[in-house]
Coordinates of C-alpha atoms and ligand atoms in Angstrom, one line a residue:
M1 CA 154.7 -17.4 -198.3
T2 CA 158.1 -18.7 -199.0
A3 CA 157.4 -21.4 -201.6
N4 CA 160.9 -21.1 -203.0
L5 CA 163.3 -21.3 -200.1
Q6 CA 166.7 -22.2 -201.6
L7 CA 169.3 -22.3 -198.9
D8 CA 171.6 -24.3 -201.1
R9 CA 172.2 -21.1 -203.1
L10 CA 174.0 -19.6 -200.1
P11 CA 177.8 -20.0 -200.0
R12 CA 179.6 -21.3 -197.0
T13 CA 181.0 -18.1 -195.4
V14 CA 184.2 -19.4 -193.8
E15 CA 185.6 -22.8 -194.5
L16 CA 189.0 -24.4 -193.7
A17 CA 190.0 -27.0 -196.3
R18 CA 193.0 -29.1 -197.3
G19 CA 194.5 -28.5 -200.7
A20 CA 195.9 -31.1 -203.0
D21 CA 199.3 -30.8 -201.2
G22 CA 197.6 -31.5 -197.9
S23 CA 198.1 -28.0 -196.5
A24 CA 195.2 -26.1 -195.0
T25 CA 193.7 -23.0 -196.7
L26 CA 190.9 -20.8 -195.4
A27 CA 188.2 -19.9 -197.9
Y28 CA 185.9 -17.0 -197.1
V29 CA 183.4 -14.9 -198.8
D30 CA 184.9 -11.4 -199.3
Q31 CA 181.8 -9.5 -198.0
R32 CA 183.2 -6.1 -199.0
L33 CA 182.4 -7.0 -202.6
L34 CA 178.8 -8.0 -202.2
P35 CA 176.3 -7.6 -203.7
A36 CA 178.2 -6.8 -206.9
E37 CA 180.4 -9.9 -206.8
L38 CA 180.4 -13.2 -204.9
R39 CA 184.1 -13.9 -204.6
I40 CA 185.6 -16.6 -202.5
A41 CA 189.0 -15.5 -201.2
R42 CA 191.6 -18.1 -200.2
T43 CA 194.6 -17.8 -197.9
R44 CA 197.1 -19.8 -195.9
D45 CA 198.4 -16.8 -194.1
W46 CA 197.2 -16.2 -190.6
R47 CA 197.9 -12.5 -190.7
A48 CA 195.8 -12.1 -193.9
V49 CA 192.9 -13.6 -191.9
V50 CA 193.4 -10.9 -189.2
G51 CA 193.4 -8.3 -191.9
A52 CA 190.2 -9.7 -193.4
I53 CA 188.5 -9.5 -190.0
K54 CA 189.6 -5.9 -189.4
A55 CA 188.5 -4.8 -192.9
L56 CA 185.0 -6.5 -192.6
A57 CA 185.8 -8.9 -195.5
V58 CA 184.7 -11.5 -192.9
R59 CA 182.2 -10.0 -190.4
G60 CA 179.4 -11.1 -188.1
A61 CA 180.2 -12.5 -184.6
P62 CA 180.1 -16.2 -185.2
A63 CA 181.8 -15.9 -188.6
I64 CA 184.7 -14.0 -187.1
G65 CA 184.9 -16.5 -184.3
V66 CA 185.4 -19.4 -186.8
A67 CA 187.8 -17.3 -189.0
G68 CA 189.8 -16.3 -185.9
A69 CA 190.1 -20.0 -184.8
A70 CA 191.2 -20.8 -188.4
A71 CA 193.8 -18.0 -188.2
V72 CA 195.4 -19.7 -185.2
A73 CA 195.3 -23.1 -187.0
L74 CA 197.0 -21.4 -190.0
W75 CA 199.6 -19.9 -187.6
A76 CA 200.3 -23.4 -186.3
Q77 CA 200.7 -24.6 -189.8
Q78 CA 203.1 -21.8 -190.7
A79 CA 205.0 -22.2 -187.4
A80 CA 205.5 -26.0 -188.1
A81 CA 207.0 -25.0 -191.5
G82 CA 209.3 -22.5 -189.8
A83 CA 207.6 -19.6 -191.5
T84 CA 206.5 -17.5 -188.5
G85 CA 209.9 -16.6 -187.1
A86 CA 208.9 -18.4 -183.9
G87 CA 211.8 -20.1 -182.2
T88 CA 211.9 -23.9 -182.3
G89 CA 212.2 -24.5 -178.5
P90 CA 209.0 -25.3 -176.6
G91 CA 209.2 -22.0 -174.6
A92 CA 209.6 -19.9 -177.6
Y93 CA 206.9 -21.8 -179.5
R94 CA 204.4 -21.3 -176.6
S95 CA 205.1 -17.6 -176.3
A96 CA 204.8 -17.1 -180.0
L97 CA 201.5 -19.0 -179.9
E98 CA 200.2 -16.7 -177.1
A99 CA 201.2 -13.6 -179.0
A100 CA 199.6 -14.8 -182.3
A101 CA 196.4 -15.8 -180.4
E102 CA 196.3 -12.3 -178.8
E103 CA 196.7 -10.6 -182.1
V104 CA 193.9 -12.5 -183.6
A105 CA 191.5 -12.1 -180.6
G106 CA 192.2 -8.3 -180.6
A107 CA 191.3 -7.8 -184.2
R108 CA 187.8 -6.7 -183.2
P109 CA 186.8 -6.0 -179.6
T110 CA 183.0 -6.2 -179.3
A111 CA 182.0 -9.6 -180.6
V112 CA 183.0 -12.0 -177.7
N113 CA 182.7 -15.0 -180.1
L114 CA 186.1 -14.0 -181.5
R115 CA 188.0 -14.2 -178.3
W116 CA 186.0 -17.2 -177.2
A117 CA 186.9 -19.2 -180.3
V118 CA 190.5 -18.1 -180.4
E119 CA 191.0 -19.1 -176.8
R120 CA 189.4 -22.5 -177.5
V121 CA 192.0 -23.3 -180.2
R122 CA 194.9 -21.8 -178.3
D123 CA 193.9 -24.1 -175.3
G124 CA 193.7 -27.0 -177.8
A125 CA 197.2 -26.2 -178.9
V126 CA 198.5 -26.1 -175.3
A127 CA 196.8 -29.4 -174.5
A128 CA 198.4 -31.0 -177.6
L129 CA 201.8 -29.6 -176.6
D130 CA 201.4 -30.9 -173.0
G131 CA 200.5 -34.3 -174.5
G132 CA 203.9 -34.2 -176.2
A133 CA 202.8 -33.2 -179.7
A134 CA 205.3 -31.8 -182.2
P135 CA 204.4 -28.5 -184.0
G136 CA 203.2 -30.4 -187.1
E137 CA 200.9 -32.5 -184.9
V138 CA 199.6 -29.4 -183.2
A139 CA 198.7 -28.0 -186.6
E140 CA 196.8 -31.2 -187.5
A141 CA 194.9 -31.1 -184.2
L142 CA 193.9 -27.5 -184.7
Y143 CA 192.7 -28.1 -188.2
D144 CA 190.4 -30.8 -186.9
Q145 CA 189.3 -28.6 -184.0
V146 CA 188.3 -25.7 -186.4
K147 CA 186.4 -28.2 -188.6
R148 CA 184.4 -29.2 -185.5
M149 CA 183.7 -25.6 -184.7
E150 CA 182.4 -24.9 -188.2
A151 CA 180.0 -27.8 -187.8
E152 CA 179.0 -26.8 -184.2
D153 CA 178.2 -23.3 -185.4
E154 CA 175.9 -24.5 -188.1
A155 CA 174.2 -26.9 -185.7
A156 CA 173.7 -24.1 -183.1
N157 CA 172.2 -21.9 -185.7
R158 CA 169.8 -24.5 -186.9
A159 CA 168.7 -25.1 -183.2
I160 CA 168.3 -21.3 -182.8
G161 CA 166.2 -21.3 -185.9
A162 CA 163.9 -23.9 -184.6
H163 CA 163.4 -22.3 -181.2
G164 CA 162.9 -18.8 -182.8
A165 CA 160.5 -20.0 -185.5
A166 CA 158.2 -21.3 -182.7
L167 CA 157.8 -17.7 -181.5
L168 CA 156.5 -16.4 -184.8
R169 CA 152.9 -16.4 -185.9
P170 CA 151.9 -17.6 -189.4
S171 CA 152.2 -14.9 -192.2
S172 CA 154.8 -13.0 -190.1
C173 CA 156.4 -9.8 -191.4
V174 CA 159.8 -9.6 -189.7
L175 CA 162.1 -6.6 -189.5
T176 CA 165.8 -7.2 -189.0
H177 CA 168.8 -4.9 -188.6
C178 CA 172.3 -5.5 -190.0
N179 CA 173.1 -8.9 -191.3
A180 CA 172.8 -11.8 -188.8
G181 CA 172.4 -14.2 -191.6
S182 CA 174.3 -17.1 -193.1
L183 CA 177.0 -14.6 -194.2
A184 CA 177.6 -13.7 -190.5
T185 CA 178.1 -17.4 -189.5
A186 CA 179.7 -20.5 -190.8
F187 CA 176.3 -21.3 -192.4
F188 CA 172.6 -20.7 -191.8
G189 CA 172.6 -17.6 -189.6
T190 CA 171.1 -16.6 -186.3
A191 CA 168.4 -13.9 -186.8
L192 CA 168.0 -15.0 -190.4
G193 CA 168.3 -18.6 -189.2
V194 CA 165.0 -17.9 -187.4
V195 CA 163.6 -16.5 -190.6
Y196 CA 164.8 -19.6 -192.7
A197 CA 163.4 -22.1 -190.2
A198 CA 160.1 -20.1 -190.1
A199 CA 160.0 -19.8 -193.9
A200 CA 160.4 -23.6 -194.2
E201 CA 157.3 -23.9 -192.0
G202 CA 155.5 -21.4 -194.3
K203 CA 155.3 -18.7 -191.6
I204 CA 157.2 -15.8 -193.3
E205 CA 155.3 -13.3 -195.4
R206 CA 158.2 -10.9 -195.8
V207 CA 161.4 -9.6 -194.2
Y208 CA 162.1 -5.9 -193.9
A209 CA 165.8 -5.3 -194.0
D210 CA 167.1 -2.1 -192.5
E211 CA 169.9 -0.8 -194.7
T212 CA 172.1 -0.3 -191.6
R213 CA 174.2 2.8 -191.9
P214 CA 177.1 3.4 -192.2
V215 CA 178.5 0.2 -193.7
G216 CA 175.3 -1.1 -195.3
Q217 CA 175.2 -4.7 -194.0
G218 CA 171.4 -4.7 -194.4
A219 CA 171.4 -3.2 -197.9
R220 CA 174.4 -5.1 -199.3
L221 CA 174.3 -8.4 -197.4
T222 CA 170.9 -9.2 -195.9
A223 CA 169.0 -8.1 -199.0
W224 CA 171.4 -10.1 -201.2
E225 CA 171.3 -13.1 -199.0
L226 CA 167.5 -13.2 -198.7
G227 CA 167.0 -12.6 -202.4
R228 CA 169.3 -15.4 -203.2
A229 CA 167.6 -17.7 -200.7
G230 CA 164.2 -16.9 -202.1
V231 CA 162.8 -15.1 -199.1
P232 CA 160.6 -12.1 -199.9
C233 CA 162.5 -9.0 -198.8
T234 CA 161.9 -5.3 -198.7
L235 CA 164.8 -3.0 -198.1
V236 CA 164.2 0.1 -196.1
C237 CA 166.4 3.0 -195.0
D238 CA 167.0 2.9 -191.2
N239 CA 164.9 6.0 -190.7
M240 CA 161.8 4.3 -192.3
A241 CA 161.4 1.6 -189.6
A242 CA 159.2 3.9 -187.4
S243 CA 156.8 4.6 -190.2
L244 CA 156.7 0.9 -191.1
M245 CA 155.8 -0.1 -187.6
A246 CA 153.3 2.7 -187.2
K247 CA 151.3 1.4 -190.2
G248 CA 151.2 -2.1 -188.7
A249 CA 153.5 -3.7 -191.2
V250 CA 155.9 -5.4 -188.7
D251 CA 154.9 -8.4 -186.6
A252 CA 158.2 -9.0 -185.0
V253 CA 161.8 -7.8 -184.9
V254 CA 164.6 -10.4 -185.0
V255 CA 168.2 -9.3 -184.7
G256 CA 171.6 -10.9 -183.8
A257 CA 174.1 -10.0 -181.1
D258 CA 177.8 -9.5 -180.7
R259 CA 177.9 -9.8 -176.9
I260 CA 175.2 -10.4 -174.3
A261 CA 175.9 -9.4 -170.7
A262 CA 174.9 -11.6 -167.8
N263 CA 171.8 -9.4 -167.1
G264 CA 170.6 -9.8 -170.7
D265 CA 171.8 -6.4 -172.1
V266 CA 172.6 -6.9 -175.8
A267 CA 175.4 -5.3 -177.8
N268 CA 174.6 -5.4 -181.6
K269 CA 175.1 -3.3 -184.7
I270 CA 174.7 0.4 -184.2
G271 CA 171.0 1.3 -184.6
T272 CA 169.7 -1.8 -182.9
Y273 CA 168.9 0.1 -179.7
G274 CA 166.8 2.5 -181.7
V275 CA 164.9 -0.3 -183.4
A276 CA 164.2 -1.8 -179.9
V277 CA 162.8 1.5 -178.6
L278 CA 160.6 1.7 -181.6
A279 CA 159.4 -1.9 -181.2
R280 CA 158.5 -1.3 -177.6
H281 CA 156.6 1.9 -178.5
H282 CA 154.6 0.0 -181.1
G283 CA 154.0 -3.1 -179.0
I284 CA 156.0 -5.3 -181.3
P285 CA 158.1 -8.3 -179.9
F286 CA 161.8 -7.8 -180.1
Y287 CA 163.8 -11.0 -180.3
V288 CA 167.6 -11.5 -180.1
A289 CA 169.0 -14.6 -181.7
A290 CA 172.5 -15.7 -180.8
P291 CA 174.5 -18.8 -179.9
S292 CA 175.6 -19.2 -176.2
S293 CA 179.1 -18.3 -177.3
T294 CA 177.8 -14.7 -177.6
I295 CA 177.0 -14.6 -173.9
D296 CA 179.7 -13.1 -171.7
A297 CA 178.9 -14.0 -168.2
S298 CA 182.0 -12.1 -167.0
V299 CA 180.3 -8.8 -167.9
A300 CA 177.5 -7.9 -165.5
D301 CA 175.7 -5.5 -167.8
G302 CA 176.0 -3.6 -171.0
A303 CA 178.1 -0.9 -169.5
G304 CA 181.0 -3.3 -169.4
I305 CA 180.9 -4.2 -173.1
P306 CA 183.7 -2.6 -175.1
I307 CA 182.2 -0.8 -178.1
E308 CA 184.4 -0.7 -181.2
E309 CA 184.9 2.7 -182.8
R310 CA 185.7 2.6 -186.5
D311 CA 187.3 4.8 -189.1
P312 CA 185.4 8.1 -189.6
A313 CA 185.7 7.6 -193.4
E314 CA 182.9 5.0 -193.1
V315 CA 180.6 7.8 -192.2
L316 CA 182.2 10.7 -194.0
P317 CA 184.4 9.6 -197.0
Q318 CA 185.8 13.1 -197.6
P319 CA 186.8 14.9 -194.4
L320 CA 185.2 18.3 -193.8
E321 CA 187.1 21.0 -192.2
G322 CA 186.1 21.5 -188.6
V323 CA 183.8 18.5 -188.6
Q324 CA 184.4 15.5 -186.3
V325 CA 182.8 12.1 -186.8
W326 CA 181.7 9.6 -184.2
N327 CA 181.4 6.1 -185.5
P328 CA 180.6 3.5 -182.9
A329 CA 180.1 0.1 -184.7
F330 CA 177.7 -1.2 -182.0
D331 CA 175.2 -0.1 -179.4
V332 CA 173.7 -1.7 -176.3
T333 CA 170.0 -2.5 -176.1
P334 CA 168.9 -2.7 -172.4
A335 CA 167.5 -6.1 -171.4
A336 CA 164.2 -4.4 -170.5
L337 CA 163.5 -3.8 -174.2
V338 CA 164.2 -7.5 -175.2
T339 CA 161.2 -9.9 -175.4
R340 CA 163.3 -13.1 -175.7
I341 CA 166.9 -14.1 -176.2
V342 CA 166.9 -17.2 -178.4
T343 CA 170.0 -19.5 -178.2
E344 CA 170.6 -23.0 -179.3
R345 CA 169.3 -24.0 -175.8
G346 CA 165.9 -22.3 -176.1
A347 CA 164.1 -19.0 -175.9
F348 CA 164.7 -17.1 -172.6
E349 CA 163.6 -14.0 -170.9
P350 CA 166.7 -11.8 -170.8
G351 CA 166.9 -12.0 -167.0
G352 CA 166.7 -15.8 -167.0
L353 CA 169.3 -16.7 -169.5
V354 CA 170.5 -20.3 -169.3
Y355 CA 174.1 -20.7 -170.6
Ligands
LIG1 O1 180.3 -5.0 -187.8 P1 179.7 -6.3 -188.2 O2 179.1 -6.4 -189.6 O3 180.6 -7.5 -187.8 O4 178.4 -6.4 -187.2 C1 177.6 -7.6 -187.2 C2 176.5 -7.5 -186.3 O5 176.3 -6.6 -185.5 C3 175.6 -8.8 -186.2 O6 174.3 -8.4 -186.0 C4 176.1 -9.7 -185.1 O7 177.5 -9.9 -185.3 C5 175.4 -11.0 -185.1 S1 175.9 -12.0 -186.5 C6 175.1 -13.5 -186.4

C-alpha cells in the first residue's frame, strides 16, 4: 500500500511566470534529460517552445497544450516589443498572430489538446483586439489566460483521478503504458492521476510501467515519476506485459490518450493497442483517462485521427544499408476494447461519451 505518497516531490511540468522585470517566461521540465537530470529550462522565445514540443522536451497531450498556449502568449509579448518582425498595423498584426498560432498548433499532429489550446488563446487575442486592446494589453490578457489554463488542467486531472479511483478495487496492481503522469500535464497527470488518487485511498499495491519503445517514456519518465512520488513501481519491457497478465499480476490497465474520436476510438502512444488486445484476452479492464479537451468530436472514428510518424533514428540510431524504419508515434485502440473512458466529467462507456 502507498503509505508514502509524496506528490509535492513532483515538479510543475510547464509553468508561465513573470520575472523581476515583469516579462513572462515559460519554465518547463526538459524531459529529454530524465531520469538522469531534473532540469527546468526557461525561455521567453515562442519559437524555442515550438522546438521543445517537437523535440519531446515537453511531451504528453495536456502538457503540450499548455506549452502551446504559452508559446502564443510569448509570441504576443515579443510582438508587443517589436521583436517578431510583425507589422504594427492591425491587419499585419492579426495575420502574424494567425501564422504564429498555426506554426505552434502544427508542431505535433496527433494530440488534439495542442490545437485546442492554441486556438483558445488565439481566439482570446482576437477578442482582446476586437475590444480595442493594444498589443501590450493583448500580451497581458494571454498571460492571464494561460495561467487559467494551467489551473484548469490540474483541476481536470484531479477530477479524473477521483472518478478513475472509484473504478479500482483495493490492493490493485495497475499496468500503464507510456507516461500519462504529472510530467505529461501541467500537474498531477491523467492515467497516473487515477493512480495517485487511488493511492491516496490506499488502493494501489503496485504499478507496472511498460518501458514504451522506442523513446522510453515508461522507462525514463513513468518509473522516475512514480519512484519520486513514492508509488511502488515495477518496470517491464513492452514484450513482458502478456506474461505478466497471464500470471494474474494485473488487475487493471490505465492509460492516457492523445485524441479520442466521437465513437470512442482512442489514439495513444504506439503499443497501447497491443496492451488493449492483451487486456481483453485476459479479461482485465482497460481504462482510458483523459480530459474532455482530448475528445475530438469532429472525427467520427479512429481512422480520421492523424498519426505522427517520427524520425527513424528513434528506432535505429545507426542507419543500416537496405533497411527501412517505420516509426509511428501513436496507434488507435478501437472503442470495443475500451472498458471506460474517464474524463473530468465522469467514467463513460466509449460509445456514450459526454463532452
Ligand atoms: O509522444 P508523447 O510522449 O507525447 O506521447 C504521450 C502519450 O501518448 C500519452 O499517453 C498521452 O499524451 C496522454 S498524456 C496525459
